[in-house]
Short mmCIF file of C-alpha atoms in Angstrom, two decimals:
data_model
loop_
_atom_site.label_atom_id
_atom_site.label_comp_id
_atom_site.label_asym_id
_atom_site.label_seq_id
_atom_site.Cartn_x
_atom_site.Cartn_y
_atom_site.Cartn_z
CA UNK A 1 -0.51 4.42 19.13
CA UNK A 2 -2.23 2.36 16.47
CA UNK A 3 -6.03 2.29 16.46
CA UNK A 4 -7.80 -0.03 14.04
CA UNK A 5 -10.53 2.41 13.12
CA UNK A 6 -7.92 4.87 11.88
CA UNK A 7 -6.71 2.67 9.02
CA UNK A 8 -6.88 4.95 6.01
CA UNK A 9 -7.78 8.36 7.35
CA UNK A 10 -10.82 10.29 6.15
CA UNK A 11 -8.63 12.43 3.89
CA UNK A 12 -7.51 9.78 1.41
CA UNK A 13 -5.66 11.40 -1.48
CA UNK A 14 -6.34 11.24 -5.19
CA UNK A 15 -3.02 9.40 -5.47
CA UNK A 16 -4.29 6.60 -3.25
CA UNK A 17 -7.54 6.24 -5.20
CA UNK A 18 -5.77 6.01 -8.56
CA UNK A 19 -3.18 3.66 -7.12
CA UNK A 20 -5.87 1.47 -5.55
CA UNK A 21 -7.83 1.15 -8.80
CA UNK A 22 -4.62 0.25 -10.64
CA UNK A 23 -3.56 -2.36 -8.11
CA UNK A 24 -7.01 -3.93 -7.63
CA UNK A 25 -7.24 -4.38 -11.39
CA UNK A 26 -3.90 -6.19 -11.42
CA UNK A 27 -2.83 -3.77 -14.14
CA UNK A 28 -5.61 -4.99 -16.48
CA UNK A 29 -7.06 -1.87 -18.10
CA UNK A 30 -10.43 -3.52 -18.83
CA UNK A 31 -11.15 -4.84 -15.32
CA UNK A 32 -13.88 -2.79 -13.64
CA UNK A 33 -13.41 -2.15 -9.93
CA UNK A 34 -16.49 -1.64 -7.76
CA UNK A 35 -16.99 1.18 -5.27
CA UNK A 36 -17.22 -1.40 -2.50
CA UNK A 37 -13.86 -2.92 -3.44
CA UNK A 38 -12.25 0.52 -3.27
CA UNK A 39 -14.02 1.35 0.01
CA UNK A 40 -12.89 -1.93 1.59
CA UNK A 41 -9.31 -1.45 0.42
CA UNK A 42 -9.03 2.16 1.57
CA UNK A 43 -11.28 1.69 4.62
CA UNK A 44 -13.50 4.61 3.68
CA UNK A 45 -17.26 4.86 3.16
CA UNK A 46 -18.84 4.07 -0.23
CA UNK A 47 -20.16 7.64 -0.34
CA UNK A 48 -16.60 8.96 -0.02
CA UNK A 49 -15.61 6.73 -2.93
CA UNK A 50 -18.52 8.02 -5.03
CA UNK A 51 -17.56 11.62 -4.33
CA UNK A 52 -13.93 11.09 -5.27
CA UNK A 53 -14.77 9.10 -8.42
CA UNK A 54 -17.04 11.95 -9.54
CA UNK A 55 -14.10 14.34 -9.22
CA UNK A 56 -11.73 11.95 -11.01
CA UNK A 57 -14.23 11.47 -13.83
CA UNK A 58 -14.52 15.24 -14.23
CA UNK A 59 -10.74 15.48 -14.63
CA UNK A 60 -10.74 12.64 -17.17
CA UNK A 61 -8.81 10.16 -15.06
CA UNK A 62 -11.45 7.44 -14.64
CA UNK A 63 -14.41 6.02 -16.50
CA UNK A 64 -17.35 5.18 -14.23
CA UNK A 65 -19.95 2.73 -15.55
CA UNK A 66 -22.96 2.79 -13.19
CA UNK A 67 -23.63 -0.57 -11.50
CA UNK A 68 -20.52 -2.12 -13.11
CA UNK A 69 -17.51 -0.26 -11.76
CA UNK A 70 -14.65 2.03 -12.64
CA UNK A 71 -11.58 1.80 -14.86
CA UNK A 72 -8.66 4.15 -15.30
CA UNK A 73 -8.42 6.16 -18.48
CA UNK A 74 -5.09 6.32 -20.28
CA UNK A 75 -4.50 9.64 -18.53
CA UNK A 76 -5.52 8.21 -15.16
CA UNK A 77 -3.22 5.22 -15.53
CA UNK A 78 -0.29 7.43 -16.53
CA UNK A 79 -0.99 9.72 -13.58
CA UNK A 80 -1.25 6.78 -11.16
CA UNK A 81 2.04 5.25 -12.29
CA UNK A 82 3.86 8.60 -12.26
CA UNK A 83 2.66 9.37 -8.74
CA UNK A 84 3.48 5.87 -7.48
CA UNK A 85 6.99 6.17 -8.93
CA UNK A 86 7.56 9.60 -7.35
CA UNK A 87 6.09 8.57 -4.00
CA UNK A 88 8.11 5.39 -3.64
CA UNK A 89 11.38 6.94 -4.78
CA UNK A 90 10.98 9.72 -2.22
CA UNK A 91 10.15 7.13 0.43
CA UNK A 92 13.28 5.16 -0.44
CA UNK A 93 15.50 8.24 -0.24
CA UNK A 94 14.04 9.44 3.07
CA UNK A 95 14.08 6.02 4.74
CA UNK A 96 17.37 4.65 3.44
CA UNK A 97 19.56 7.71 2.83
CA UNK A 98 18.23 9.98 5.56
CA UNK A 99 17.74 7.00 7.91
CA UNK A 100 14.28 8.03 9.06
CA UNK A 101 11.43 5.62 9.94
CA UNK A 102 9.38 4.32 7.02
CA UNK A 103 6.25 5.93 8.50
CA UNK A 104 7.99 9.31 8.42
CA UNK A 105 9.18 8.65 4.87
CA UNK A 106 5.67 7.77 3.75
CA UNK A 107 4.08 10.79 5.43
CA UNK A 108 6.56 13.22 3.88
CA UNK A 109 6.47 11.59 0.45
CA UNK A 110 2.72 12.32 0.39
CA UNK A 111 3.63 16.03 0.37
CA UNK A 112 6.34 15.74 -2.28
CA UNK A 113 5.14 13.32 -4.95
CA UNK A 114 2.56 15.50 -6.74
CA UNK A 115 4.81 18.30 -7.93
CA UNK A 116 8.03 16.44 -8.68
CA UNK A 117 9.18 16.65 -12.31
CA UNK A 118 10.19 13.64 -14.36
CA UNK A 119 13.71 15.06 -14.57
CA UNK A 120 14.00 15.19 -10.76
CA UNK A 121 12.65 11.66 -10.32
CA UNK A 122 14.99 10.23 -12.96
CA UNK A 123 17.91 11.91 -11.18
CA UNK A 124 16.75 10.55 -7.82
CA UNK A 125 16.27 7.09 -9.33
CA UNK A 126 19.84 7.19 -10.64
CA UNK A 127 21.18 8.46 -7.29
CA UNK A 128 19.44 5.58 -5.51
CA UNK A 129 20.87 3.09 -8.07
CA UNK A 130 17.46 2.20 -9.51
CA UNK A 131 15.74 0.46 -6.60
CA UNK A 132 13.13 -2.14 -7.51
CA UNK A 133 11.11 -1.93 -4.29
CA UNK A 134 10.03 0.75 -1.82
CA UNK A 135 10.75 0.50 1.93
CA UNK A 136 7.30 -1.11 2.28
CA UNK A 137 8.32 -3.84 -0.17
CA UNK A 138 6.15 -2.53 -3.03
CA UNK A 139 7.42 -2.33 -6.64
CA UNK A 140 8.67 0.99 -8.04
CA UNK A 141 7.80 1.79 -11.68
CA UNK A 142 10.88 2.28 -13.84
CA UNK A 143 11.86 5.34 -15.90
CA UNK A 144 9.70 4.13 -18.81
CA UNK A 145 6.76 3.78 -16.40
CA UNK A 146 6.59 0.00 -16.73
CA UNK A 147 4.59 -1.24 -13.78
CA UNK A 148 2.95 -4.58 -13.02
CA UNK A 149 1.36 -4.75 -9.55
CA UNK A 150 2.12 -8.01 -7.81
CA UNK A 151 -0.48 -10.52 -6.66
CA UNK A 152 0.03 -10.43 -2.90
CA UNK A 153 -1.06 -12.84 -0.15
CA UNK A 154 -2.13 -11.29 3.14
CA UNK A 155 -0.75 -12.47 6.46
CA UNK A 156 -4.30 -13.20 7.54
CA UNK A 157 -4.60 -15.86 4.82
CA UNK A 158 -1.62 -17.84 6.15
CA UNK A 159 -2.39 -21.16 7.83
CA UNK A 160 -1.65 -22.04 11.45
CA UNK A 161 1.76 -23.69 11.72
CA UNK A 162 2.97 -22.16 8.47
CA UNK A 163 6.34 -20.40 8.28
CA UNK A 164 6.19 -17.11 6.40
CA UNK A 165 8.39 -14.12 5.52
CA UNK A 166 7.07 -10.56 5.69
CA UNK A 167 7.11 -9.26 2.11
CA UNK A 168 5.27 -5.91 2.04
CA UNK A 169 2.96 -3.50 3.85
CA UNK A 170 0.02 -1.53 2.50
CA UNK A 171 0.86 2.15 2.06
CA UNK A 172 -1.01 3.45 5.08
CA UNK A 173 0.50 5.73 7.71
CA UNK A 174 -1.24 4.13 10.70
CA UNK A 175 -0.29 0.62 9.61
CA UNK A 176 3.35 1.66 9.17
CA UNK A 177 3.38 3.23 12.63
CA UNK A 178 1.78 0.06 14.00
CA UNK A 179 4.38 -2.36 12.59
CA UNK A 180 7.17 -0.05 13.75
CA UNK A 181 5.68 0.07 17.26
CA UNK A 182 5.41 -3.71 17.59
CA UNK A 183 8.70 -4.36 15.79
CA UNK A 184 7.67 -6.24 12.65
CA UNK A 185 10.30 -5.57 9.94
CA UNK A 186 10.23 -6.51 6.27
CA UNK A 187 11.96 -9.77 5.37
CA UNK A 188 11.62 -11.15 8.90
CA UNK A 189 10.57 -14.81 9.15
CA UNK A 190 7.90 -16.09 11.52
CA UNK A 191 5.78 -19.13 12.25
CA UNK A 192 2.03 -18.74 12.64
CA UNK A 193 1.59 -20.23 16.10
CA UNK A 194 -2.19 -19.86 16.45
CA UNK A 195 -5.19 -17.55 16.14
CA UNK A 196 -6.97 -16.57 19.28
CA UNK A 197 -10.73 -17.31 19.27
CA UNK A 198 -13.58 -14.87 18.72
CA UNK A 199 -11.85 -13.24 15.74
CA UNK A 200 -8.80 -12.60 17.91
CA UNK A 201 -5.23 -11.77 16.89
CA UNK A 202 -2.69 -13.97 15.15
CA UNK A 203 0.19 -15.14 17.33
CA UNK A 204 3.53 -15.18 15.50
CA UNK A 205 6.82 -16.41 16.87
CA UNK A 206 10.41 -17.11 15.87
CA UNK A 207 13.62 -17.97 17.72
CA UNK A 208 13.78 -14.49 19.24
CA UNK A 209 10.27 -13.51 20.36
CA UNK A 210 6.51 -13.72 20.00
CA UNK A 211 4.13 -11.14 18.50
CA UNK A 212 0.38 -10.62 18.43
CA UNK A 213 -1.02 -9.11 15.21
CA UNK A 214 -4.64 -7.94 15.07
CA UNK A 215 -6.78 -9.50 12.37
CA UNK A 216 -7.35 -6.10 10.81
CA UNK A 217 -3.63 -5.35 10.55
CA UNK A 218 -2.92 -8.86 9.23
CA UNK A 219 -5.15 -8.17 6.21
CA UNK A 220 -2.81 -5.32 5.16
CA UNK A 221 0.50 -7.11 5.75
CA UNK A 222 1.71 -9.29 2.87
CA UNK A 223 3.83 -12.42 2.96
CA UNK A 224 6.00 -14.83 1.06
CA UNK A 225 5.16 -18.46 1.79
#
């Protein structure tokens, strides 16, 4: 069962760090991302971020400018995009062709994406008929590694009374298990009924049912307005 404090486990992978830096920068190679931004996004401690960035700098995948932030090197950006492409193609295959839950697809893709060759991923991309989005609603880089992260609006930022459509979920195993448990699918449409006081959950409803979404989860669920 979902527990808020488990969002982004303590063992966050190199893939997730590189991906986070890429996405927080909006694809802009010159934008410096702070340790605190990364820590907030991955829900890890700043010291964990510092430790990982030291390792990534040693492998030549990031440039760290003390007190200013971090950027991806050309190598780091290429690695991030390659891993994102592999990860999301594997997720698509496991979820859509093997008909397994998206949380299971994500968990298994974490074990497959690092060692996959470009030849295998191109073949899988072709087999899947070149999907544009992963099962979480996130864009998949193409065979030429073109990738432009989208500017996403979180569910938490929606206004009371607004009607929204669920567009994407952050790539986090506990969040994916959470939305599966409560029954919140992609592309479903809801109205924001209200927010309970004292930083309470959001109440969503549609013609079929009503849902409560914790504030924490709502920050990692993205919408179309």
